[in-house]
Short mmCIF file of C-alpha atoms in Angstrom, two decimals:
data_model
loop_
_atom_site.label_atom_id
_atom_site.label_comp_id
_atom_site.label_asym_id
_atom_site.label_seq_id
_atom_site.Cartn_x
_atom_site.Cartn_y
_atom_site.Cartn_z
CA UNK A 20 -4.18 -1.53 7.59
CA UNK A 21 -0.60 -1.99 6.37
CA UNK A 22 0.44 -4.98 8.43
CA UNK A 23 4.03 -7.59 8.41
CA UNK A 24 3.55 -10.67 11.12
CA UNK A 25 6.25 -12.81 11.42
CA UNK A 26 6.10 -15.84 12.21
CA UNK A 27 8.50 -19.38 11.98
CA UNK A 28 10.58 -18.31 15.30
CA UNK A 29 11.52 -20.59 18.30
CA UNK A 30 14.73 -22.54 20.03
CA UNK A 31 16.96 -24.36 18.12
CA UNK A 32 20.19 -26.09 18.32
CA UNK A 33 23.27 -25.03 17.25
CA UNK A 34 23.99 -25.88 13.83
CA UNK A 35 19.83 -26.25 13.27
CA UNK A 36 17.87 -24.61 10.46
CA UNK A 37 14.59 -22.33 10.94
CA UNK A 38 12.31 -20.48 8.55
CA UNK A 39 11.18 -17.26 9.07
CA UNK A 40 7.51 -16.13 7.06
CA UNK A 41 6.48 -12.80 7.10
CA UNK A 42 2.83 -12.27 5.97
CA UNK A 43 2.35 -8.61 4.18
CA UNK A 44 -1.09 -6.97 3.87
CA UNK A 45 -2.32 -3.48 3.29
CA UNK A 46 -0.01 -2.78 0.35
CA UNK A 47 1.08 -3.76 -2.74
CA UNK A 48 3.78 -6.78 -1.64
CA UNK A 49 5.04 -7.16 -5.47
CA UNK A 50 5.90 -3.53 -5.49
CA UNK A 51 8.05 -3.12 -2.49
CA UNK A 52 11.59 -4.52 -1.84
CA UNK A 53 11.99 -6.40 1.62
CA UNK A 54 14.29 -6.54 4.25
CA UNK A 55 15.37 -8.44 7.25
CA UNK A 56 16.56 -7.20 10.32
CA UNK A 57 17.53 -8.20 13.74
CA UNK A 58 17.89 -6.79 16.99
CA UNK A 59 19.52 -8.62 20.01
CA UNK A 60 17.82 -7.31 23.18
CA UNK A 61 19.84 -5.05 24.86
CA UNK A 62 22.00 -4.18 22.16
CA UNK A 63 21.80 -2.89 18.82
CA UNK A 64 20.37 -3.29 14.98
CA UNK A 65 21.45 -5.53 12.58
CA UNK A 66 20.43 -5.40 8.83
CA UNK A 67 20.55 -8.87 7.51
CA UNK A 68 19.31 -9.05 4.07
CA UNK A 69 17.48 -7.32 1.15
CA UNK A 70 15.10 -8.74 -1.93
CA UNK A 71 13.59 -6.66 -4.82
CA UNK A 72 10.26 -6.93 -6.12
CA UNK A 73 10.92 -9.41 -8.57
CA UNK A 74 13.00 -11.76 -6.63
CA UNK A 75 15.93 -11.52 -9.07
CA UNK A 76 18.52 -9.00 -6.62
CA UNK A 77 19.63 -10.22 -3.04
CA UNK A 78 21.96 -9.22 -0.92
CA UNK A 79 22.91 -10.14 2.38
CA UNK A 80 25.28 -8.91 5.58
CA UNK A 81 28.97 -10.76 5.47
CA UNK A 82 27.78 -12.83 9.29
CA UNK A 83 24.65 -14.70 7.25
CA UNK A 84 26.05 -14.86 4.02
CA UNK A 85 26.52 -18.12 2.97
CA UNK A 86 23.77 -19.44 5.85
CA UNK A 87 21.04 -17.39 4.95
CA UNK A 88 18.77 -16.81 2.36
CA UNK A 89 15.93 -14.50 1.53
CA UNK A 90 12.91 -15.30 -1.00
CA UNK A 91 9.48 -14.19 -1.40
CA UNK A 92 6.37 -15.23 -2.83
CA UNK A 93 4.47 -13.11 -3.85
CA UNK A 94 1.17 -14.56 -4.74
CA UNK A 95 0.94 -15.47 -1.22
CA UNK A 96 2.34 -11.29 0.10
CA UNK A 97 4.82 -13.52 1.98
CA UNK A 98 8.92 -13.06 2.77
CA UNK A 99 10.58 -16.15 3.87
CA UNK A 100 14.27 -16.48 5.63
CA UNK A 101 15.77 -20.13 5.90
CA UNK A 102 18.38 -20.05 8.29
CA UNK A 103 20.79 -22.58 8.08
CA UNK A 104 24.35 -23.55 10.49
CA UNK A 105 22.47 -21.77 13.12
CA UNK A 106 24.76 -20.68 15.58
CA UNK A 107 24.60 -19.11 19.51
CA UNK A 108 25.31 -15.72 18.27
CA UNK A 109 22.39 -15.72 15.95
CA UNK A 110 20.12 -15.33 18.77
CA UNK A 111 17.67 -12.22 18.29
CA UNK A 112 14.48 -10.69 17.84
CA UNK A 113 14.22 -11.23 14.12
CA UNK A 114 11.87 -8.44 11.97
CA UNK A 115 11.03 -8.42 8.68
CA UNK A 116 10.50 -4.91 7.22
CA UNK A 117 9.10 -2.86 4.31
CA UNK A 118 11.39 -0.83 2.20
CA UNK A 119 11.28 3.05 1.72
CA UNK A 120 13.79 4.02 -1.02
CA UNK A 121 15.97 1.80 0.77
CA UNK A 122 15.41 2.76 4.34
CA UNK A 123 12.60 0.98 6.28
CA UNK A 124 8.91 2.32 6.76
CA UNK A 125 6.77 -0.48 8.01
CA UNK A 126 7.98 -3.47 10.77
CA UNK A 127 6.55 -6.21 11.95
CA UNK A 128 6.74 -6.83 15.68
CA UNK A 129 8.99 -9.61 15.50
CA UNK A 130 9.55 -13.16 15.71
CA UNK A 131 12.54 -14.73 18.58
CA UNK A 132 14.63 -16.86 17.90
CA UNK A 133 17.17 -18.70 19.81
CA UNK A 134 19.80 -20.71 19.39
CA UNK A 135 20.73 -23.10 22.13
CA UNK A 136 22.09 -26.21 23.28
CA UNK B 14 31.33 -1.93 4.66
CA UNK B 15 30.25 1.35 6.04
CA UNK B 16 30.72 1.59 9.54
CA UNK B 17 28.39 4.02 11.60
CA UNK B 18 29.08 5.43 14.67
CA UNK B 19 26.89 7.89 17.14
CA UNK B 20 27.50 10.36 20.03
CA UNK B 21 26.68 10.27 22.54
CA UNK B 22 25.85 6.98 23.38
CA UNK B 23 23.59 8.03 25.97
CA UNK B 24 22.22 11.49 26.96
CA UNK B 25 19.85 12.76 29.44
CA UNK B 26 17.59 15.92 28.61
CA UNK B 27 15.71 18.10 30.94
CA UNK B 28 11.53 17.58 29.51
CA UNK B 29 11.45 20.91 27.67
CA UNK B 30 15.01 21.20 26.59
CA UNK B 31 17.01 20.39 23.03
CA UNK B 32 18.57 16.64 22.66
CA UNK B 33 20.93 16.02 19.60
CA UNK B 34 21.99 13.12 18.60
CA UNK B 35 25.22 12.64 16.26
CA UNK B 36 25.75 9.96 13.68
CA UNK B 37 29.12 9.59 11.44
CA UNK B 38 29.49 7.33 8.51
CA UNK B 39 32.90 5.81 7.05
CA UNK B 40 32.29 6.52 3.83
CA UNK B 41 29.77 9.60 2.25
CA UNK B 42 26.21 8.83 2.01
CA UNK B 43 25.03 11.54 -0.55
CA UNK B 44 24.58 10.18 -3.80
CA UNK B 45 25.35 12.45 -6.06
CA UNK B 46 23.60 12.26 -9.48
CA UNK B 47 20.37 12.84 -7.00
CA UNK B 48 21.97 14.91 -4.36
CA UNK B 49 20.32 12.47 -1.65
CA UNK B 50 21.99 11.39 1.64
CA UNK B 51 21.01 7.94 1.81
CA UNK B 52 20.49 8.12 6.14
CA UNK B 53 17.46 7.30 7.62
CA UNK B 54 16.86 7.72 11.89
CA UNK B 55 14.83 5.53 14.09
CA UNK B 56 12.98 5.62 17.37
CA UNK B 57 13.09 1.82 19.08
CA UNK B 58 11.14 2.45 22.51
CA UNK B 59 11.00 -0.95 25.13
CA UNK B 60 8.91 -3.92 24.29
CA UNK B 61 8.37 -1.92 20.60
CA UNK B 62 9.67 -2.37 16.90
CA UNK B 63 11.87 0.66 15.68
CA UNK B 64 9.98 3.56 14.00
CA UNK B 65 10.82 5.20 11.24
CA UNK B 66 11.56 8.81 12.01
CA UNK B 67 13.51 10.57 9.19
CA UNK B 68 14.79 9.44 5.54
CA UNK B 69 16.96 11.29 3.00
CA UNK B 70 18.10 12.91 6.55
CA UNK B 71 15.99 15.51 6.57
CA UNK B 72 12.75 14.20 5.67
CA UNK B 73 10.34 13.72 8.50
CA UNK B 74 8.38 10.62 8.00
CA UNK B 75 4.55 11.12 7.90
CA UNK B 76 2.98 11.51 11.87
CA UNK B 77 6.30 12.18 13.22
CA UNK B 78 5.84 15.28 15.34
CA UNK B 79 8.08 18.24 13.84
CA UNK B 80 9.69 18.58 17.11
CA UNK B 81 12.20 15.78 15.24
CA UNK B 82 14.67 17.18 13.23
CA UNK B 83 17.22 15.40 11.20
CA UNK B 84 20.19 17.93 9.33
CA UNK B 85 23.87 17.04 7.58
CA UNK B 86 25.26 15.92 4.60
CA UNK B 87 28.00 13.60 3.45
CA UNK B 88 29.32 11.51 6.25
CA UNK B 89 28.18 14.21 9.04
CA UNK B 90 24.51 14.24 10.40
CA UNK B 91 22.15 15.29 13.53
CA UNK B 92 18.88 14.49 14.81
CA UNK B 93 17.50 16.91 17.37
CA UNK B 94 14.56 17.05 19.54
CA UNK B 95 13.48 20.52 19.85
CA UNK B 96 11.41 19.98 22.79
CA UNK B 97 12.06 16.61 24.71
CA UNK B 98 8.59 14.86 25.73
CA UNK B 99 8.37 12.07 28.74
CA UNK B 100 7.36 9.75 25.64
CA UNK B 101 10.60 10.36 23.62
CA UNK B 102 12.50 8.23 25.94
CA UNK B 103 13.90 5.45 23.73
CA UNK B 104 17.14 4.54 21.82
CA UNK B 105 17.57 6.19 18.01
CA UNK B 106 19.35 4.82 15.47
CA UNK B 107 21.25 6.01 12.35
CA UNK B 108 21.22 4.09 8.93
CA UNK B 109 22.92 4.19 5.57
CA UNK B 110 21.30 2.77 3.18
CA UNK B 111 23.99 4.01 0.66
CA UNK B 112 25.48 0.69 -0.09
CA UNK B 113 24.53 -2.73 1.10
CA UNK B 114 25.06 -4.21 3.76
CA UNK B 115 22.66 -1.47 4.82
CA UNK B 116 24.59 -0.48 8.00
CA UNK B 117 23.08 0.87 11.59
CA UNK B 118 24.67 2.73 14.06
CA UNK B 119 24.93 2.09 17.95
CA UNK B 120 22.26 3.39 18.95
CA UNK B 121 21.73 6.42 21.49
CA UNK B 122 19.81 6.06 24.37
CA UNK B 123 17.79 9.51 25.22
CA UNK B 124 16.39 9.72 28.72
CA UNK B 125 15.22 12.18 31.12
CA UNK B 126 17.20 13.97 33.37
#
């Protein structure tokens, strides 16, 4: 079964760090790109931040640049996210996803994370 | 960036009846040395992660019931349900995944009237 779990999510303090894992099975990890996204309950979808197979292209949204940053490992079929200068507004279901020519096929069911004082 | 906007943002459909959905982008999608519109549509329902509906914005993903129907070109585009079902409540979303940052619209939130 083709299957993302993320994990790495929890409360955390303004200004905090956290990293996100997402464990890939079912499919070929090294052949895929990877994305992030985020969703704050209630309101809408926010793409975050993209990595190619080979680790060597990145790109991120302008409200994590700078904070955040994407890797994978892929010996292990795993995405990471470190998230650094937390802040309030980062607070959101957190996903990591599979990409399809650049769209998303395959999401995990999310990892929370909030940001609090 | 490409900024993506959708009307209506919320619509209520008789069960049986059409629902479309529209979804504008800043900036054209198609790229044109494949002739692809790089929009994709997704289904989020409550408690769920979003689904993957349709890609190149016309291409139904596999298991998606052909009752979803995604049309346009450029920066213009429509998802319809033919038929709305009791289990197509949820909100869709629009994405460009032209040029990054990979931007979403809104959202639309489809219910039943």
């Amino acid at each position: 079964e083709v299957q993302l779990v993320e994990s790495g999510g929890g409360l955390v303090q303004p200004g905090g760090s956290l990293r996100l894992s997402c464990a890939a099975s079912g499919f070929s990890f090294s052949s895929h790109w990877m994305h992030w996204v985020r969703q704050v309950p209630g309101k809408g979808l926010v793409w975050l931040s993209r990595i190619n197979p080979d680790d060597s292209i990145t790109s991120y949204a302008d409200s994590v640049k700078g904070r955040f940053t994407i890797s994978r490992d892929n010996a292990k079929n795993t995405l990471y996210l470190q998230m650094n200068n937390l802040r309030v507004d980062d607070t959101a279901i957190y996903y990591c996803t599979r990409g399809f020519w650049g769209a998303s096929d395959i999401w995990g069911q999310g990892t929370i994370v909030t940001v609090s004082s | 960036d490409i900024v993506m906007t959708q009307s209506p943002d919320s619509l209520a459909v008789s069960l049986g009846e059409r629902a479309t959905i529209n979804c504008k982008s800043s900036q054209s999608v198609l790229y044109s040395s494949t002739n692809k519109n790089f929009l994709a549509w997704y289904q989020v329902k409550a408690g769920q992660p979003p689904k993957l509906l349709i890609y190149w914005a016309s291409t139904r993903q596999s298991g998606v019931p052909d009752r979803f129907s995604g049309s346009g070109s450029g920066t213009d585009f429509t998802l319809t349900i033919s038929s709305l079902q009791a289990e197509d409540v949820a909100l869709y979303y629009c994405q460009q995944y032209n040029t990054s940052p990979f931007t979403f619209g809104p959202g639309t939130k489809v219910d039943i009237k």
